[in-house]
mmCIF file of C-alpha atoms in Angstrom:
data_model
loop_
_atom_site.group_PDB
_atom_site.id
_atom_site.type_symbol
_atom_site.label_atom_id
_atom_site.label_comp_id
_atom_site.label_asym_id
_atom_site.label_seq_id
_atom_site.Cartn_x
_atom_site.Cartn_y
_atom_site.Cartn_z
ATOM 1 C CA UNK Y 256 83.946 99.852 114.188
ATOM 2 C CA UNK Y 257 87.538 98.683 114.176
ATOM 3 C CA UNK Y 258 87.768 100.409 110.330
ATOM 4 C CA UNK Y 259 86.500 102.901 111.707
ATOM 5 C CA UNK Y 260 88.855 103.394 114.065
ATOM 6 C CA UNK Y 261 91.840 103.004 111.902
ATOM 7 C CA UNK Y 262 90.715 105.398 109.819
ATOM 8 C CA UNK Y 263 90.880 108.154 112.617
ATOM 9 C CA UNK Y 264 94.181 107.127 113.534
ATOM 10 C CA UNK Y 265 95.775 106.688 109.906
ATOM 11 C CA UNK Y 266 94.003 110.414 109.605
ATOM 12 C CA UNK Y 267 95.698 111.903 112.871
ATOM 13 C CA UNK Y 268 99.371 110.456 111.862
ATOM 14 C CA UNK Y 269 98.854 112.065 108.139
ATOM 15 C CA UNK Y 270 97.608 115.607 109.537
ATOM 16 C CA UNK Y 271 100.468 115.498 112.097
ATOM 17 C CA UNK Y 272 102.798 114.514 109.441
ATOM 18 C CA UNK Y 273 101.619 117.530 107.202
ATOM 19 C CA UNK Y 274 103.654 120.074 106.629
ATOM 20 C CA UNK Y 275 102.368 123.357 107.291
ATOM 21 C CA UNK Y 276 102.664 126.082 104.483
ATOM 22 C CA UNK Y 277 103.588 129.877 105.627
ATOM 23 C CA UNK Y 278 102.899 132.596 103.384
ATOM 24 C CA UNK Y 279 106.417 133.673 101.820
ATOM 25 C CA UNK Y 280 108.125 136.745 99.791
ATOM 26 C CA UNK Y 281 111.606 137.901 99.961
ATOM 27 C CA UNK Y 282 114.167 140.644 100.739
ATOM 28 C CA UNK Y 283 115.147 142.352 97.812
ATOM 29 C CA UNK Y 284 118.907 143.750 99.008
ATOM 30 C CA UNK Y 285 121.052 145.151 95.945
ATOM 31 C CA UNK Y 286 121.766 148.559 94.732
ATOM 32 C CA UNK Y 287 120.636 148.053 91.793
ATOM 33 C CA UNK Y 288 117.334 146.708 91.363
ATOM 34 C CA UNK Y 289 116.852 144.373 88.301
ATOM 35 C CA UNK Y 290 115.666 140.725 87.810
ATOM 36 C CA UNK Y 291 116.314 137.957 85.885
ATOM 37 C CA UNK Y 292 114.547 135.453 84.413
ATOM 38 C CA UNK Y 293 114.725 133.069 87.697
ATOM 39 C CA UNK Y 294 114.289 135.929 89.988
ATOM 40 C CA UNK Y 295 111.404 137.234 88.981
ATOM 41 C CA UNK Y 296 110.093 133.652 88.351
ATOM 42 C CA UNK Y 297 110.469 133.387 92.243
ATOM 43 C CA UNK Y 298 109.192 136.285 92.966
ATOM 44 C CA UNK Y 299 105.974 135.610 90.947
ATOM 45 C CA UNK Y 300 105.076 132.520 92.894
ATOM 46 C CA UNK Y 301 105.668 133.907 96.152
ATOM 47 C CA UNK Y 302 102.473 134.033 97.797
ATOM 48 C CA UNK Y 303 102.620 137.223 100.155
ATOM 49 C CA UNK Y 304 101.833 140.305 97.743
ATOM 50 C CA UNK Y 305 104.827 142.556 99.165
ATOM 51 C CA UNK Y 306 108.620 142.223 98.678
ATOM 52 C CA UNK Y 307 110.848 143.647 101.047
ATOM 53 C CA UNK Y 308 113.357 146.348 99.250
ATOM 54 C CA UNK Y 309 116.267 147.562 100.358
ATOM 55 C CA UNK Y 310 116.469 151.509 99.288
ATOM 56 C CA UNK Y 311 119.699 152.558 101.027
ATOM 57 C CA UNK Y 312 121.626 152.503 104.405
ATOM 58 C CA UNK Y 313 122.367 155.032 106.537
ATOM 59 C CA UNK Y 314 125.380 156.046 108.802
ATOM 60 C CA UNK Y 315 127.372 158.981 110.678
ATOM 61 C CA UNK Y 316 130.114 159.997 108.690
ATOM 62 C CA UNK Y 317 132.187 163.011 110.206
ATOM 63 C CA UNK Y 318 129.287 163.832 112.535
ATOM 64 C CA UNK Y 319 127.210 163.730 109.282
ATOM 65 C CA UNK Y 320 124.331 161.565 108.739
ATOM 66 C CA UNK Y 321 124.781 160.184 105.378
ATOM 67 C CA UNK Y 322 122.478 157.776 102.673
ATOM 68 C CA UNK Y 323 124.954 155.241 101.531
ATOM 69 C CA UNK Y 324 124.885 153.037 98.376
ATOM 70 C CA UNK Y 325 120.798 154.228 97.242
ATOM 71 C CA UNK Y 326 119.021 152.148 94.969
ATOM 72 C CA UNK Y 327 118.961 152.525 90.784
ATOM 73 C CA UNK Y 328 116.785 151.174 89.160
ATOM 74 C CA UNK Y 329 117.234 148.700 85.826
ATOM 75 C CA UNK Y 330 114.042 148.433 83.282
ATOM 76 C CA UNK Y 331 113.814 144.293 84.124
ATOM 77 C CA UNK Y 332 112.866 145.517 87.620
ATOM 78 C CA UNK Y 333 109.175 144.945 86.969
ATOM 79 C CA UNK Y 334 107.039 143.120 89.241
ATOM 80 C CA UNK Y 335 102.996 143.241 90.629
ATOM 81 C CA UNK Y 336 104.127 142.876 94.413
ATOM 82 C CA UNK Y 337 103.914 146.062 96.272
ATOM 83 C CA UNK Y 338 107.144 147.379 97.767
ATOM 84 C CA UNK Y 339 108.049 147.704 101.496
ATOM 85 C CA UNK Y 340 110.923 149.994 101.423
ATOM 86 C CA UNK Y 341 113.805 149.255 103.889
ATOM 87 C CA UNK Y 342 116.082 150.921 105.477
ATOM 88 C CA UNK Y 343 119.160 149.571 107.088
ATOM 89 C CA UNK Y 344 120.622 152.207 109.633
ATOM 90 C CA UNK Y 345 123.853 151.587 111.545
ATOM 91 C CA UNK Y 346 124.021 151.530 115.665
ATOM 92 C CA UNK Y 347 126.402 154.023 115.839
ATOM 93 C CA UNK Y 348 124.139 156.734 113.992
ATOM 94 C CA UNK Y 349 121.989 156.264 117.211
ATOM 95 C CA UNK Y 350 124.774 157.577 119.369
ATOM 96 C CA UNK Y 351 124.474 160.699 121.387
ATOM 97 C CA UNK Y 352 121.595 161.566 118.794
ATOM 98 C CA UNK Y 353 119.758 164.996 119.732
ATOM 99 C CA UNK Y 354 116.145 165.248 119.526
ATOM 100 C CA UNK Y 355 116.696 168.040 116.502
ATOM 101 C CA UNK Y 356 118.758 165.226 114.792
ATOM 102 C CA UNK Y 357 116.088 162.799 115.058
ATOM 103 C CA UNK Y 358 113.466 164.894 113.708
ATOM 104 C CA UNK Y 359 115.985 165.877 110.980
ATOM 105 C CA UNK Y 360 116.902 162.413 110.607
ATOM 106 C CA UNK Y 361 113.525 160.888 110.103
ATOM 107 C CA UNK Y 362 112.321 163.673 107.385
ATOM 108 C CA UNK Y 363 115.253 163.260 105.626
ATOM 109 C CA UNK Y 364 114.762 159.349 105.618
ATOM 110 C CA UNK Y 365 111.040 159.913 104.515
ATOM 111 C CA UNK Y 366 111.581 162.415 101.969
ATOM 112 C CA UNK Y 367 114.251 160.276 100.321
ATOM 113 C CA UNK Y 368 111.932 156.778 100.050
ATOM 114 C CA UNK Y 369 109.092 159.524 98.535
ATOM 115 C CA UNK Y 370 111.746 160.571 96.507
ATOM 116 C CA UNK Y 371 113.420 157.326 94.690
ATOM 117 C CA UNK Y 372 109.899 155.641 95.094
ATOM 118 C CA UNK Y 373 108.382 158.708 92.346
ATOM 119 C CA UNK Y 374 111.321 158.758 90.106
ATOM 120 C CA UNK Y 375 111.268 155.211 89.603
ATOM 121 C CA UNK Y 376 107.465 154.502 89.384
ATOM 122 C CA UNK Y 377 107.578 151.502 92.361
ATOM 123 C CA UNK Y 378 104.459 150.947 93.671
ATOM 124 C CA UNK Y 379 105.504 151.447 97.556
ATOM 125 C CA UNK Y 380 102.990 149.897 100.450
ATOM 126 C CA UNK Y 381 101.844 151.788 103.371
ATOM 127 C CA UNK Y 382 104.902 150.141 105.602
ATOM 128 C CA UNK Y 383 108.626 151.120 105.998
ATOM 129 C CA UNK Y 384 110.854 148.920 107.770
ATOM 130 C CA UNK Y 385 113.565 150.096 109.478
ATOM 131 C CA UNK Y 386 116.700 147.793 110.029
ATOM 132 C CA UNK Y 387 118.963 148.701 113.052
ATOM 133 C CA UNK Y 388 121.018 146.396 115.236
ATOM 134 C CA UNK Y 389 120.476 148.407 118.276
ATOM 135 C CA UNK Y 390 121.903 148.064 121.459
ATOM 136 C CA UNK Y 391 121.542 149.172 124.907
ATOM 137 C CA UNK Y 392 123.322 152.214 125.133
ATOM 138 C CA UNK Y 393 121.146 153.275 121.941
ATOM 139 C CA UNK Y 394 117.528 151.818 122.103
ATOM 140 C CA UNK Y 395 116.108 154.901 123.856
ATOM 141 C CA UNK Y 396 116.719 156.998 121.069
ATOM 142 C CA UNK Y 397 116.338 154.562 118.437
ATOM 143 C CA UNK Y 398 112.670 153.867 119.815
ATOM 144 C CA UNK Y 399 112.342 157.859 119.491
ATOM 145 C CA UNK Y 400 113.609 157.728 115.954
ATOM 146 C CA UNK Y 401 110.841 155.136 114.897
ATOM 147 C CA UNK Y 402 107.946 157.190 116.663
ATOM 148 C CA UNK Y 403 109.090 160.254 115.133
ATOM 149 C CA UNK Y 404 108.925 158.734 111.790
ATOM 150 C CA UNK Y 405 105.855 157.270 112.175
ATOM 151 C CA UNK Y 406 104.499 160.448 112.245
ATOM 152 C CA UNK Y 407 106.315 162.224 109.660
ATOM 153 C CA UNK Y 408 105.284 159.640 107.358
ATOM 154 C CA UNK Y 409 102.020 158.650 108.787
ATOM 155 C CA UNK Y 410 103.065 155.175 107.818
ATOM 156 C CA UNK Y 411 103.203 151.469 109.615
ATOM 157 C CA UNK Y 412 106.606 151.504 110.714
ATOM 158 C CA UNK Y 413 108.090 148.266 111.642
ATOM 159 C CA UNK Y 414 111.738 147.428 112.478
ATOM 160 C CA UNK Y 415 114.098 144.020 112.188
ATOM 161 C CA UNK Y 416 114.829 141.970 115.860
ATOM 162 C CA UNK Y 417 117.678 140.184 116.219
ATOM 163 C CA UNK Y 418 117.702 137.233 118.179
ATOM 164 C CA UNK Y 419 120.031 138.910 121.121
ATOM 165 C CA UNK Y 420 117.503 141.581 121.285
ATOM 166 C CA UNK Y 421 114.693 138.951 122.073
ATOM 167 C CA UNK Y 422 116.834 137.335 124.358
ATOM 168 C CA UNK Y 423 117.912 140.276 126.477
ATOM 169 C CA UNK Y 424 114.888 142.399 126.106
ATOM 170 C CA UNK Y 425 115.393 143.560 129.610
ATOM 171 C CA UNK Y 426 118.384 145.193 128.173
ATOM 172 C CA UNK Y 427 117.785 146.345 124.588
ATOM 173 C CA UNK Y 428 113.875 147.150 125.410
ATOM 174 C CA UNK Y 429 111.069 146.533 123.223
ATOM 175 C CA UNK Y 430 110.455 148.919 120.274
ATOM 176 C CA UNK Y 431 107.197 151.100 120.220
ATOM 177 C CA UNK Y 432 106.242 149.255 116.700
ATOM 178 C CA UNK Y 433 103.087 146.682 116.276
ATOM 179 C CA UNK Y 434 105.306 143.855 114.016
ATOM 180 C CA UNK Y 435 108.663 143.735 114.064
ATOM 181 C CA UNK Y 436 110.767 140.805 111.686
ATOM 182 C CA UNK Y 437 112.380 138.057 113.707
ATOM 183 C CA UNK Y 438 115.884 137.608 111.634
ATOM 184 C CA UNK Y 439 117.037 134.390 112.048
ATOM 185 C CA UNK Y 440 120.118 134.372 110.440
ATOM 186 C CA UNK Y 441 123.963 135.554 111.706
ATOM 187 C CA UNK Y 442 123.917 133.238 114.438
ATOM 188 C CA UNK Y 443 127.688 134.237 115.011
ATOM 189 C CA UNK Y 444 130.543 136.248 113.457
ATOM 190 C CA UNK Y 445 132.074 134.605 110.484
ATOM 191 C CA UNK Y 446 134.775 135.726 110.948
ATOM 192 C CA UNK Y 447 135.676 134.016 114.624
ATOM 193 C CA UNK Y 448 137.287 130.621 113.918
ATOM 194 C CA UNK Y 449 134.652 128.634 115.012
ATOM 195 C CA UNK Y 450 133.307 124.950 113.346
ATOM 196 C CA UNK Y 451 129.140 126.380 114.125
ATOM 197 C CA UNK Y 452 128.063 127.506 110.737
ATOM 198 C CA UNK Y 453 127.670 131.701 111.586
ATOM 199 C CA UNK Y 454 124.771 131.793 109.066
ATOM 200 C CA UNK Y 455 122.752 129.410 111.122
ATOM 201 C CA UNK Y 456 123.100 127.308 113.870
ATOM 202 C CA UNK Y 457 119.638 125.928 115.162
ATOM 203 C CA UNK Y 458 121.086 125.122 118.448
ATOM 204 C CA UNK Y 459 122.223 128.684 119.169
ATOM 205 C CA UNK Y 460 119.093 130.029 117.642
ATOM 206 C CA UNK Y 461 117.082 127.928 119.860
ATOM 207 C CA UNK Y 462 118.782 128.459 123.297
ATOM 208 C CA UNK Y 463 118.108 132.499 121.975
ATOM 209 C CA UNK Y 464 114.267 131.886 121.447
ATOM 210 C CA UNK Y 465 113.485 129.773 124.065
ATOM 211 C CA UNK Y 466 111.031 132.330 126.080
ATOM 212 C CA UNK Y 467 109.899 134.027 122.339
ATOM 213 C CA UNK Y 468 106.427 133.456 123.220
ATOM 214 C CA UNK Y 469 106.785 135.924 126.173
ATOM 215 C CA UNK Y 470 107.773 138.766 123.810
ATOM 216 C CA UNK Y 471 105.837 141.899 124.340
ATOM 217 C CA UNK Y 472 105.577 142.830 120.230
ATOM 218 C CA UNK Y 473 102.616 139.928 119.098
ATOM 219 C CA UNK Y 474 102.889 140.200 115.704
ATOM 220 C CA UNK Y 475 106.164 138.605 114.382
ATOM 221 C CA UNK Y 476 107.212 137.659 110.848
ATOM 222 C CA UNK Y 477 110.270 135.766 110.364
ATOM 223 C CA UNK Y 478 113.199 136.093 108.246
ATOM 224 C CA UNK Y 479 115.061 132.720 107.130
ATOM 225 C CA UNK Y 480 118.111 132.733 105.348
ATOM 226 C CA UNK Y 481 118.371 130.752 102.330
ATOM 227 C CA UNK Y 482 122.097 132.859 100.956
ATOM 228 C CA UNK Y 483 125.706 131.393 101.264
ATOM 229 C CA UNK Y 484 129.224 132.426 101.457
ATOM 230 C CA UNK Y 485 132.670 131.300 101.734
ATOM 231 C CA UNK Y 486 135.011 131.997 104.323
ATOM 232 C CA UNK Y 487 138.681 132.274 103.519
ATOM 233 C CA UNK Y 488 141.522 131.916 105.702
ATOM 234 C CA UNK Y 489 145.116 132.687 105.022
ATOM 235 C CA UNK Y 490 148.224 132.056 106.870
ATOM 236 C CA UNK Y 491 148.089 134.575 109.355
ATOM 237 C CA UNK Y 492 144.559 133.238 110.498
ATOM 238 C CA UNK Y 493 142.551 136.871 109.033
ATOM 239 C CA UNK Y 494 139.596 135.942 107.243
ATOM 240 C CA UNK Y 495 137.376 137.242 104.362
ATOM 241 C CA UNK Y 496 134.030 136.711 102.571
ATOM 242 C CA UNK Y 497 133.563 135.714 99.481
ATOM 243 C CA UNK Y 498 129.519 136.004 98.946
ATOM 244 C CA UNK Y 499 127.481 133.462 97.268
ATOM 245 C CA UNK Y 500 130.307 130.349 96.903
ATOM 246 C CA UNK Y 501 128.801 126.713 97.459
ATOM 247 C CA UNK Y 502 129.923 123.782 97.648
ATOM 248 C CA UNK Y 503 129.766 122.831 94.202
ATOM 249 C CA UNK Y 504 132.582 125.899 93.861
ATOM 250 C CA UNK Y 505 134.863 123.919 95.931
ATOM 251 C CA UNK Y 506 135.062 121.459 92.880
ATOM 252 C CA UNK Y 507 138.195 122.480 91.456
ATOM 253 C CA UNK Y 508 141.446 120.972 90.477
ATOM 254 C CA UNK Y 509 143.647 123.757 92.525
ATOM 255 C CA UNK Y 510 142.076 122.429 95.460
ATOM 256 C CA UNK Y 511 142.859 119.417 98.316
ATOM 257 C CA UNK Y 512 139.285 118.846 100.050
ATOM 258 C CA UNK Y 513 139.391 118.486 103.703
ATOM 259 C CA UNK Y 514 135.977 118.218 104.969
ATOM 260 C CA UNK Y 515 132.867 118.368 102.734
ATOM 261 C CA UNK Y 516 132.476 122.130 102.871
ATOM 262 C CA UNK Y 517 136.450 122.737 103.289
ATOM 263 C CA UNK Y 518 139.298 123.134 100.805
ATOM 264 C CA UNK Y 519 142.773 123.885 101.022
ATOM 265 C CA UNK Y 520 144.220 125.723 97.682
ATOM 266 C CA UNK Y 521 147.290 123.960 96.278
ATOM 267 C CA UNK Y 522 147.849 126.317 93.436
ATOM 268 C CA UNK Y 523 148.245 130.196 93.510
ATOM 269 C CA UNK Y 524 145.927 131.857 91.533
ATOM 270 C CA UNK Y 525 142.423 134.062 90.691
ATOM 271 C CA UNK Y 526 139.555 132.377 92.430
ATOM 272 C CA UNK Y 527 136.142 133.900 92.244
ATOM 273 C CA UNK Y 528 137.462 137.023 91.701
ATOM 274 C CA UNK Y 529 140.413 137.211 94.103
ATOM 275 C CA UNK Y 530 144.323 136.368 94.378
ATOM 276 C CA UNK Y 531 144.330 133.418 96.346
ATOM 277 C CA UNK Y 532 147.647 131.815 97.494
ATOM 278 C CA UNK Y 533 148.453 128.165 97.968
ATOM 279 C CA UNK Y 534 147.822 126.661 101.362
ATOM 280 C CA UNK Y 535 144.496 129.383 102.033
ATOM 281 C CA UNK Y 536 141.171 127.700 103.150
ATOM 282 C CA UNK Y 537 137.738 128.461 101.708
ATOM 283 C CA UNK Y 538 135.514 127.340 103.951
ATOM 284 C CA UNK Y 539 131.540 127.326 102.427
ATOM 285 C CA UNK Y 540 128.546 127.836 104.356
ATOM 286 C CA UNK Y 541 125.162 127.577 103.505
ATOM 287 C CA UNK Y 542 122.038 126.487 104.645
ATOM 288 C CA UNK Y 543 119.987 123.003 103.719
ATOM 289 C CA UNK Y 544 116.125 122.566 103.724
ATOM 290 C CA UNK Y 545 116.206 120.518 107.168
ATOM 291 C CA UNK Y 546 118.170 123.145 109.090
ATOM 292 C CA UNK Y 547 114.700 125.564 107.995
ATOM 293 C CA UNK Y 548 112.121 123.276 108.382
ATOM 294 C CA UNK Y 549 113.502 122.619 112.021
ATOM 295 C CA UNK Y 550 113.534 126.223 112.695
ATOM 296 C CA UNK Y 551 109.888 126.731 111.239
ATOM 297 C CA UNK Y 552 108.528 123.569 113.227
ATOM 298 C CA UNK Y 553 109.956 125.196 116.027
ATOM 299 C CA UNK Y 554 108.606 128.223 115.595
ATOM 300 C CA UNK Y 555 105.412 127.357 115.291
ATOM 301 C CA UNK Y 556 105.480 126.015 118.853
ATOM 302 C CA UNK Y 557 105.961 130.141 119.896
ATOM 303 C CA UNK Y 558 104.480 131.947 117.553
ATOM 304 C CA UNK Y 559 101.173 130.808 116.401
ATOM 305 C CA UNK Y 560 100.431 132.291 112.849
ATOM 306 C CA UNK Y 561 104.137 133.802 110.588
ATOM 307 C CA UNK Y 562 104.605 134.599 107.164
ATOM 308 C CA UNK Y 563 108.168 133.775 106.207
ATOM 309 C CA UNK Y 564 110.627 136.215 104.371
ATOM 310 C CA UNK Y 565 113.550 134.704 102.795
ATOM 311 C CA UNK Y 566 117.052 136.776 102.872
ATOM 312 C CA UNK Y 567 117.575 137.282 99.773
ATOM 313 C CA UNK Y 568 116.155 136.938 96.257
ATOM 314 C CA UNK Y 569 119.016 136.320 94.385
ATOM 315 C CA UNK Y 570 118.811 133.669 91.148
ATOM 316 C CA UNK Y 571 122.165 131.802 93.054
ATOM 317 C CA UNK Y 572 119.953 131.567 95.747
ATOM 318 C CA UNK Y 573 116.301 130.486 94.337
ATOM 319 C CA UNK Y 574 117.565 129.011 91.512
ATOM 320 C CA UNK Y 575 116.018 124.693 91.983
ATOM 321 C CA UNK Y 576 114.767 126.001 95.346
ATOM 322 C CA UNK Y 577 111.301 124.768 96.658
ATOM 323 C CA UNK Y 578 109.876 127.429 98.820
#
């Protein structure tokens, strides 16, 4: 009996212990779509069948909407995983927007994803996702946008939440779509001078979440960021981004280290593609396996069943990655 009962509590502490696997894919988010051999290794063993493509952007330019930086296509973009094109539109296109605009606005949009998705043979799903950080002052006609889309498209149409937008849903309303994509990433601006890491900061991102089971939209799939950057600072206190950097970067002999993701340069110079004078920081952020799995394992405490979508599928980022 005693055996017995040690058994059923060695079983409960190894099931609790277990991790818990989500179904994952990727964003796909460069102009020019082509993979390399690590890439589309990741990409193969991602277990949802879909990856998440970004097509083009949109914005008002002169009172004109415009598509900004479309997709080409390279012949190593070849891959089994059906595409979800995805469409990042800015805020301010949403501005004083007229219903004729909209209308206009959301043909266009279709008619262009039809258009790229023929000429390049990409085997498209029956979902767009629309990316939009709106706001207040916009979501009324932003929520009009992705119903009139729907159904000039007669496609799923889903859209991106931010974590203010979950927050202060009383504020930003909900958007008339059945799954949106919780991003979890761009915690804060990285270009405040701040010591939180503005990729990710699970305390921010927590204190943001905290009523997420409430949310009105049931179906949520959440996007973790697995990409880095460095943050440079010169000696007027302005910053810039220089994408990708790690910490291994920082190894360099033109640089005095002053914290473990921190350097000063000593030397003038070219550095990662930019003039860089002496006494600059680079500052590297990035994000470690512990800060996800605490944001998963909290997660799962709101949200009962997710697939995960890592931002973004890039070999410096899934290169001697476990996902």
């Amino acid at each position: 009996m005693k055996t017995l009962k040690f058994l059923l509590i060695l079983l409960l502490v190894v099931s609790c212990g277990r991790k818990k696997n989500h179904p994952y894919t990727f964003y796909y988010w460069k102009t020019q779509l082509k993979l390399d051999q690590e890439e589309k290794k990741a990409l193969d063993k991602a277990s949802v069948p879909y990856v998440y493509t970004r097509f083009f952007d949109i914005d008002k330019i002169g009172g004109q909407f415009q598509p900004v930086a479309v997709i080409t296509k390279d012949k190593s973009f070849q891959t089994d995983k059906q595409i979800v094109p995805t469409v990042f539109i800015t805020n301010q296109s949403m501005y004083r927007i007229s219903s004729d605009e909209i209308r206009f606005l959301a043909k266009n949009i279709h008619n262009l994803i039809q258009k790229k998705s023929k000429e390049y043979g990409l085997k498209i799903s029956n979902e767009i996702q629309i990316d939009c950080d709106w706001t207040a002052g916009t979501r009324n006609d932003y929520f009009k946008f992705l119903k009139e889309l729907k159904k000039v498209s007669g496609k799923e149409i889903t859209c991106t939440l931010r974590l203010h937008q979950v927050k202060d849903k009383n504020q930003t309303g909900v958007p008339p779509v059945e799954k949106v994509y919780l991003m979890c990433y761009s915690t804060s601006s990285p270009l405040e001078n701040s010591n939180k890491n503005s990729i990710l900061d699970v305390t921010i991102l927590k204190s943001y979440l905290s009523k997420l089971e409430d949310y009105p939209v049931k179906k949520i799939e959440v996007a973790l960021p697995i990409y880095s950057w460095g943050i440079v600072t010169n000696h007027l206190e302005k910053h810039k981004l220089i994408n990708a950097l790690s910490r291994k970067d920082l190894e360099n002999p033109g640089f005095k280290k002053i914290s473990d993701n921190e350097v000063e340069i000593t030397k003038d110079g070219f550095y990662f593609g930019s003039f860089l004078s002496k006494g600059f920081r680079i500052k590297v952020e990035e994000i470690s396996d512990e800060q996800l799995e605490d944001v998963v394992r909290f997660l799962e405490k709101k949200i009962p069943d997710f697939n995960v979508i890592y931002y973004q599928l890039d070999s410096k980022f899934v290169s001697n990655r476990e996902f």
